Coordinates of C-alpha atoms in Angstrom, one line a residue:
M1019 CA -8.6 -14.8 -38.9
G1020 CA -10.0 -11.2 -38.2
F1021 CA -10.9 -12.5 -35.3
F1022 CA -7.0 -13.7 -34.4
S1023 CA -5.8 -10.3 -35.4
N1024 CA -7.9 -9.1 -32.8
L1025 CA -5.8 -10.7 -29.7
F1026 CA -2.1 -9.2 -31.2
N1027 CA -1.2 -6.5 -28.6
R1028 CA -3.3 -7.1 -26.0
N1029 CA -3.0 -7.1 -22.7
N1030 CA -4.9 -10.6 -22.0
D1031 CA -1.8 -12.7 -21.3
P1032 CA -4.5 -15.2 -19.9
K1033 CA -2.6 -16.1 -17.4
S1034 CA -2.0 -12.6 -15.7
I1035 CA -4.0 -12.0 -13.0
I1036 CA -3.8 -8.1 -14.7
S1037 CA -5.2 -9.1 -17.9
F1038 CA -8.7 -7.7 -19.5
D1039 CA -10.9 -10.2 -18.7
V1040 CA -10.4 -10.1 -15.3
I1041 CA -10.6 -6.0 -15.0
D1042 CA -13.5 -6.2 -17.7
S1043 CA -15.1 -8.2 -15.1
I1044 CA -14.6 -6.1 -12.2
Y1045 CA -15.5 -3.1 -13.9
S1046 CA -19.0 -5.0 -14.8
H1047 CA -19.2 -4.9 -11.1
L1048 CA -18.6 -2.1 -10.4
H1049 CA -21.2 -0.8 -13.0
H1050 CA -24.2 -3.6 -12.7
E1051 CA -23.5 -3.4 -8.5
S1052 CA -21.7 -0.6 -6.9
N1053 CA -19.8 2.5 -8.7
S1054 CA -17.5 2.6 -5.2
I1055 CA -16.0 0.3 -2.4
E1056 CA -13.5 0.7 0.3
F1057 CA -12.1 -2.0 1.8
K1058 CA -8.7 -3.8 4.2
V1059 CA -6.9 -6.3 2.0
K1060 CA -4.3 -8.8 3.9
G1061 CA -0.9 -7.5 3.1
I1062 CA -1.7 -3.8 2.0
H1063 CA -1.2 -1.1 4.1
D1064 CA -4.7 0.8 5.4
T1065 CA -8.4 0.9 3.1
V1066 CA -7.7 0.2 -0.4
T1067 CA -11.1 2.3 -2.0
V1068 CA -12.1 1.7 -5.5
N1069 CA -14.0 4.5 -7.9
L1070 CA -15.8 3.8 -11.3
Y1071 CA -15.4 7.5 -13.0
S1072 CA -17.7 8.7 -16.0
V1073 CA -16.1 11.6 -17.8
P1074 CA -18.0 14.2 -18.2
S1075 CA -20.5 13.7 -15.1
S1076 CA -17.7 12.4 -12.7
L1077 CA -16.2 15.7 -13.2
D1078 CA -19.3 18.2 -13.7
H1079 CA -19.8 20.0 -10.5
E1080 CA -18.4 23.0 -9.0
E1081 CA -14.6 22.5 -8.6
G1082 CA -14.4 19.9 -10.8
R1083 CA -15.1 22.5 -13.0
A1084 CA -13.3 24.8 -11.2
E1085 CA -10.1 22.0 -11.2
I1086 CA -10.0 22.2 -15.2
K1087 CA -10.5 25.7 -15.9
K1088 CA -7.2 26.3 -13.4
A1089 CA -5.5 23.1 -16.5
G1090 CA -6.3 25.4 -18.5
F1091 CA -9.4 23.2 -20.9
N1092 CA -12.5 24.4 -21.7
N1093 CA -14.0 21.1 -19.6
A1094 CA -13.6 17.0 -19.0
Y1095 CA -13.7 16.1 -22.6
E1096 CA -10.3 18.1 -23.4
V1097 CA -8.8 16.3 -20.4
L1098 CA -9.7 13.7 -21.3
N1099 CA -7.9 13.6 -25.0
E1100 CA -5.1 15.2 -23.3
L1101 CA -4.9 11.6 -21.0
Y1102 CA -5.4 9.5 -24.2
K1103 CA -2.4 10.6 -26.2
K1104 CA -0.3 9.6 -22.6
L1105 CA -2.8 6.4 -23.0
N1106 CA -1.7 6.6 -27.2
I1107 CA -5.1 6.2 -26.9
G1108 CA -7.0 8.1 -30.3
G1109 CA -9.5 10.8 -28.9
L1110 CA -12.9 12.3 -29.0
S1111 CA -13.1 14.9 -32.6
E1112 CA -15.6 17.8 -32.0
E1113 CA -18.6 15.6 -33.1
A1114 CA -17.7 12.6 -30.3
M1115 CA -17.9 15.2 -27.6
Q1116 CA -21.1 16.3 -29.0
D1117 CA -22.5 13.6 -28.2
D1118 CA -22.6 13.3 -24.5
L1119 CA -21.5 10.3 -24.2
Q1120 CA -19.9 9.3 -20.8
Y1121 CA -16.4 7.6 -20.5
D1122 CA -15.3 5.1 -17.9
F1123 CA -12.4 4.9 -15.8
I1124 CA -11.3 2.6 -13.1
H1125 CA -9.2 4.3 -9.9
I1126 CA -7.3 2.3 -7.3
Q1127 CA -5.8 3.3 -4.5
F1128 CA -3.6 2.3 -2.1
Y1129 CA -0.6 1.8 0.2
S1130 CA 2.2 0.3 0.0
R1131 CA 5.5 0.4 1.8
P1132 CA 7.9 2.1 0.6
S1133 CA 10.9 1.2 -1.5
E1134 CA 14.7 1.4 0.0
E1135 CA 15.2 5.0 -1.3
M1136 CA 11.8 6.2 -0.1
K1137 CA 12.1 4.6 3.2
K1138 CA 14.2 7.6 3.6
H1139 CA 11.2 10.0 3.8
F1140 CA 7.4 8.2 4.2
T1141 CA 7.0 4.7 6.2
S1142 CA 4.2 3.8 2.8
V1143 CA 3.8 5.6 -0.4
I1144 CA 0.2 5.2 -2.8
N1145 CA -0.5 4.1 -5.1
N1146 CA -2.8 5.5 -7.6
F1147 CA -3.7 3.2 -11.0
M1148 CA -5.9 4.2 -13.5
I1149 CA -7.2 2.2 -16.0
F1150 CA -8.4 3.7 -19.2
F1151 CA -10.9 1.3 -21.8
C1152 CA -9.9 0.9 -25.3
C1153 CA -9.8 -1.3 -28.5
T1154 CA -6.8 -3.0 -30.5
N1155 CA -8.0 -4.1 -33.2
S1156 CA -11.4 -4.9 -32.8
L1157 CA -14.6 -2.5 -33.4
E1158 CA -15.3 -2.9 -29.8
I1159 CA -13.3 -3.0 -26.4
N1160 CA -11.2 -5.3 -26.0
D1161 CA -8.3 -3.8 -24.0
F1162 CA -7.2 -1.2 -21.6
R1163 CA -4.1 0.8 -20.5
M1164 CA -3.2 2.6 -17.5
L1165 CA -2.0 5.6 -16.1
Y1166 CA 0.4 6.3 -12.2
S1167 CA 0.6 8.2 -9.8
S1168 CA 2.4 7.3 -6.9
S1169 CA 1.8 11.7 -5.5
H1170 CA -1.7 12.8 -3.8
F1171 CA -4.4 13.2 -5.8
F1172 CA -5.2 16.5 -3.7
D1173 CA -6.7 18.7 -7.2
Y1174 CA -8.4 15.8 -8.7
V1175 CA -7.6 16.7 -12.4
K1176 CA -4.0 17.4 -11.8
G1177 CA -3.7 14.6 -10.1
L1178 CA -4.8 12.5 -13.5
L1179 CA -3.2 15.4 -15.8
D1180 CA 0.2 14.3 -13.8
S1181 CA 0.2 10.7 -13.9
E1182 CA 2.8 8.5 -16.3
Y1183 CA 1.6 5.9 -18.8
L1184 CA 2.2 2.6 -16.8
D1185 CA 4.1 -0.5 -18.4
F1186 CA 3.1 -2.8 -15.8
K1187 CA 5.0 -5.2 -17.5
N1188 CA 8.3 -3.3 -17.3
P1189 CA 7.9 -1.1 -13.8
Q1190 CA 10.8 1.6 -14.4
N1191 CA 11.9 1.9 -10.4
E1192 CA 11.8 0.1 -7.6
T1193 CA 8.3 2.7 -6.6
E1194 CA 6.4 0.9 -9.6
E1195 CA 7.7 -2.6 -9.4
I1196 CA 6.9 -2.8 -5.7
G1197 CA 3.2 -0.9 -6.3
V1198 CA 2.5 -3.8 -9.1
K1199 CA 3.6 -6.5 -7.1
D1200 CA 0.5 -5.5 -4.4
F1201 CA -1.9 -3.8 -7.7
K1202 CA -1.3 -7.8 -8.7
K1203 CA -2.7 -8.3 -4.8
V1204 CA -5.5 -6.1 -4.8
L1205 CA -7.1 -7.5 -8.5
Q1206 CA -7.8 -10.4 -6.3
A1207 CA -8.8 -9.5 -3.5
I1208 CA -11.7 -7.4 -5.3
S1209 CA -12.4 -10.1 -7.2
Q1210 CA -13.2 -12.3 -4.2
Y1211 CA -14.9 -8.9 -3.2
F1212 CA -17.1 -8.9 -5.6
N1213 CA -17.5 -12.9 -6.0
I1214 CA -15.7 -12.7 -9.6
E1215 CA -13.9 -16.9 -10.4
I1216 CA -11.1 -16.6 -11.6
P1217 CA -9.6 -19.4 -14.4
S1218 CA -8.1 -21.7 -12.9
D1219 CA -4.9 -20.6 -14.9
V1220 CA -4.5 -16.6 -13.9
E1221 CA -1.5 -17.3 -11.8
L1222 CA -2.4 -15.6 -8.5
P1223 CA -0.4 -13.7 -5.7
S1224 CA -2.2 -15.2 -2.6
S1225 CA -3.6 -19.0 -2.7
E1226 CA -5.9 -17.4 0.8
N1227 CA -8.8 -15.4 1.4
L1228 CA -7.5 -11.2 0.4
L1229 CA -10.3 -9.9 2.7
L1230 CA -10.0 -9.0 5.9
D1231 CA -11.8 -9.0 8.3
D1232 CA -10.9 -5.4 10.7
K1233 CA -11.9 -7.2 13.8
A1234 CA -9.5 -8.2 15.9
A1235 CA -9.5 -10.7 18.3
V1236 CA -7.4 -12.0 20.7
E1237 CA -5.5 -14.5 19.1
D1238 CA -4.2 -11.6 16.8
F1239 CA -2.9 -9.7 19.6
E1240 CA -1.2 -13.4 21.0
E1241 CA 0.9 -14.2 17.9
F1242 CA 1.7 -10.4 17.1
V1243 CA 3.5 -10.0 21.5
K1244 CA 5.4 -14.0 20.3
L1245 CA 6.7 -12.3 15.9
V1246 CA 7.6 -8.6 18.1
S1247 CA 9.4 -10.5 21.0
R1248 CA 10.7 -12.7 18.8
N1249 CA 8.9 -15.8 21.3
S1250 CA 11.6 -14.9 23.8
I1251 CA 8.0 -14.8 26.2
E1252 CA 6.6 -17.1 28.7
E1253 CA 3.7 -17.8 27.4
N1254 CA 2.0 -17.8 29.8
D1255 CA 3.3 -13.6 30.0
V1256 CA 1.9 -14.3 26.5
K1257 CA -1.6 -15.1 27.2
K1258 CA -0.9 -11.7 30.2
Y1259 CA 0.1 -9.3 27.6
S1260 CA -2.4 -10.1 24.3
E1261 CA -5.6 -10.7 26.9
K1262 CA -4.3 -6.5 28.5
L1263 CA -3.7 -5.3 24.9
F1264 CA -7.2 -6.7 23.7
E1265 CA -8.8 -5.0 26.7
S1266 CA -7.6 -1.6 25.8
F1267 CA -8.9 -2.5 21.8
N1268 CA -12.3 -3.2 22.1
A1269 CA -12.6 -0.4 25.7
E1270 CA -14.4 2.5 24.7
T1271 CA -14.3 4.5 27.3
K1272 CA -10.5 4.8 27.0
T1273 CA -8.4 7.7 24.8
Y1274 CA -6.2 7.4 22.4
Y1275 CA -3.8 8.6 24.5
E1276 CA -4.6 6.2 28.3
T1277 CA -4.1 3.3 24.9
T1278 CA -1.0 4.2 23.7
E1279 CA -0.1 3.7 27.2
D1280 CA -0.6 0.6 27.4
H1281 CA 1.0 0.4 24.0
F1282 CA 4.6 1.1 25.7
S1283 CA 3.7 -0.5 28.6
F1284 CA 3.9 -3.8 26.8
F1285 CA 6.7 -2.9 25.3
E1286 CA 8.9 -2.1 28.1
E1287 CA 8.2 -5.7 29.0
I1288 CA 10.3 -6.8 26.8
N1289 CA 14.0 -6.4 24.7
T1290 CA 13.2 -2.5 24.0
W1291 CA 15.3 0.8 23.6
H1292 CA 13.6 3.7 23.6
S1293 CA 15.8 6.6 21.8
D1294 CA 15.8 10.1 21.6
W1295 CA 15.3 11.1 17.8
K1296 CA 19.1 12.5 17.8
F1297 CA 21.5 8.9 19.2
D1298 CA 25.1 8.2 17.9
P1299 CA 26.6 5.2 16.6
E1300 CA 28.3 3.2 19.6
D1301 CA 24.6 4.1 21.4
A1302 CA 23.5 1.8 18.4
E1303 CA 25.3 -0.7 18.9
Y1304 CA 25.2 -0.7 22.7
F1305 CA 21.3 -0.9 22.8
I1306 CA 21.3 -3.5 19.8
S1307 CA 23.7 -5.3 21.8
E1308 CA 21.7 -5.3 24.6
M1309 CA 18.2 -6.6 22.6
L1310 CA 19.9 -9.9 21.0
G1311 CA 21.8 -10.0 23.4
E1312 CA 25.1 -10.3 22.0
D1313 CA 27.5 -8.3 20.5
F1314 CA 26.3 -5.9 17.4
K1315 CA 28.6 -4.4 15.2
F1316 CA 28.3 -2.3 12.2
D1317 CA 30.3 -0.7 9.6
Y1318 CA 29.6 3.1 9.0
P1319 CA 30.9 6.2 7.1
E1320 CA 32.6 9.0 9.3
E1321 CA 30.8 11.8 10.6
T1322 CA 26.9 9.6 10.3
Y1323 CA 23.8 9.8 13.2
S1324 CA 20.6 9.3 14.1
H1325 CA 18.1 8.2 11.1
D1326 CA 21.4 8.0 8.0
L1327 CA 23.0 5.4 10.0
F1328 CA 19.9 3.0 9.3
P1329 CA 20.4 1.3 6.3
Y1330 CA 24.2 0.5 7.8
I1331 CA 22.1 -1.1 10.9
Q1332 CA 19.5 -3.5 9.1
S1333 CA 22.3 -4.5 6.6
E1334 CA 24.0 -5.8 9.9
L1335 CA 21.3 -7.1 10.6
E1336 CA 20.0 -8.6 7.8
K1337 CA 23.0 -11.5 7.9
S1338 CA 20.7 -12.8 10.9
N1339 CA 17.8 -12.5 8.8
L1340 CA 17.1 -9.8 11.4
E1341 CA 15.5 -6.1 10.6
L1342 CA 14.6 -3.4 13.3
L1343 CA 10.9 -1.8 14.2
T1344 CA 9.9 1.2 15.7
Y1345 CA 6.7 1.7 17.4
E1346 CA 5.1 4.6 16.1
T1347 CA 6.0 7.4 18.7
Y1348 CA 4.5 9.5 17.2
G1349 CA 7.1 12.7 18.3
D1350 CA 10.7 12.5 19.0
S1351 CA 11.7 9.7 19.9
Y1352 CA 12.3 6.0 18.8
L1353 CA 10.8 2.4 19.9
F1354 CA 13.2 -0.1 18.3
F1355 CA 13.0 -3.4 18.7
V1356 CA 14.3 -6.2 16.4
V1357 CA 12.6 -9.1 15.0
N1358 CA 13.3 -11.4 12.6
K1359 CA 13.3 -10.4 9.3
D1360 CA 11.2 -13.7 7.4
E1361 CA 8.1 -12.3 10.0
V1362 CA 7.6 -8.1 9.7
E1363 CA 5.2 -8.7 6.9
R1364 CA 3.1 -10.7 9.1
I1365 CA 3.5 -7.9 12.2
L1366 CA 2.9 -5.9 10.0
E1367 CA -0.4 -6.8 8.6
L1368 CA -1.2 -7.9 12.9
S1369 CA 0.0 -3.7 13.4
D1370 CA -2.6 -3.0 11.4
R1371 CA -5.2 -5.4 12.3
T1372 CA -4.1 -4.5 16.6
K1373 CA -4.1 -0.5 16.0
I1374 CA -0.3 -1.0 17.2
E1375 CA 1.6 0.7 14.9
V1376 CA 4.7 0.3 13.9
T1377 CA 7.0 1.0 11.3
Q1378 CA 9.8 -0.2 9.0
L1379 CA 12.7 2.1 8.7

């Protein structure tokens, strides 16, 4: 009877990849093989970082001790107890602190696409998942709880203390919901990275190998050209443009400016709209009509201009399964183009891979 009682209230849904068994296997590899890894995951923007930290040793350095003192604590154990309060985990006694034991936690960090609300301000949102181990109706560690933050940890101790308890089965907002969805994909990718065998009854976020090889091939550029042009380019031109972009990608002697010039040259060959950051709704209707080859109109509130028009443009385009994207000019202009909405995720994956920086609006 005691054995079964240990299973109650645990984060060990056998069909979920966010479960103790999967995370404990990842922890074992981090503990015994490598306590820090960085790698690319298909469908995840930029690099995923995974670190195994120990309290107090991971904060036992000049910067860490200064951050602890600045936060109003005497030592790392007191910080850990503050985190345990958020997680409803029993704290360490004074006697336990004197034993000088190490308490591990996993910090997984990666970027997700922003929620509809966050799109107004950011092109990506950082996710910090901190996994702490605990006991549920057991004397042995058999469970975990998580803290979450979508802020950058410029002061690591403050970042931890500002994080909030995450009920991953019931996200509180769209940012958490997107983060949890991507977190499942990241856990699968970490398992693949460490060659961990995931039980067959676990519902996997993806049926493919999620590990991304950094080396882009000319075929990636061909696919990118086809998707951003909505297959409007002749096959011979697809080959020409993709080979030119691939050559630029591999040219070690080319400066960043020269590479981006090649990107601009390509986009000038397809239906795009290079606009100042200030534009009127009439401009948007005219140029999107030009890109689509058909009349385009959309509804918008009076006195609405420039980036404030994006939600209304996208809403109208969505009716035709289309979406407006932009090449990242890093200046005071946009380079707009229209793509099929159900191909956006793949375009963004290829953007990361080919280093042709495309962003959602």
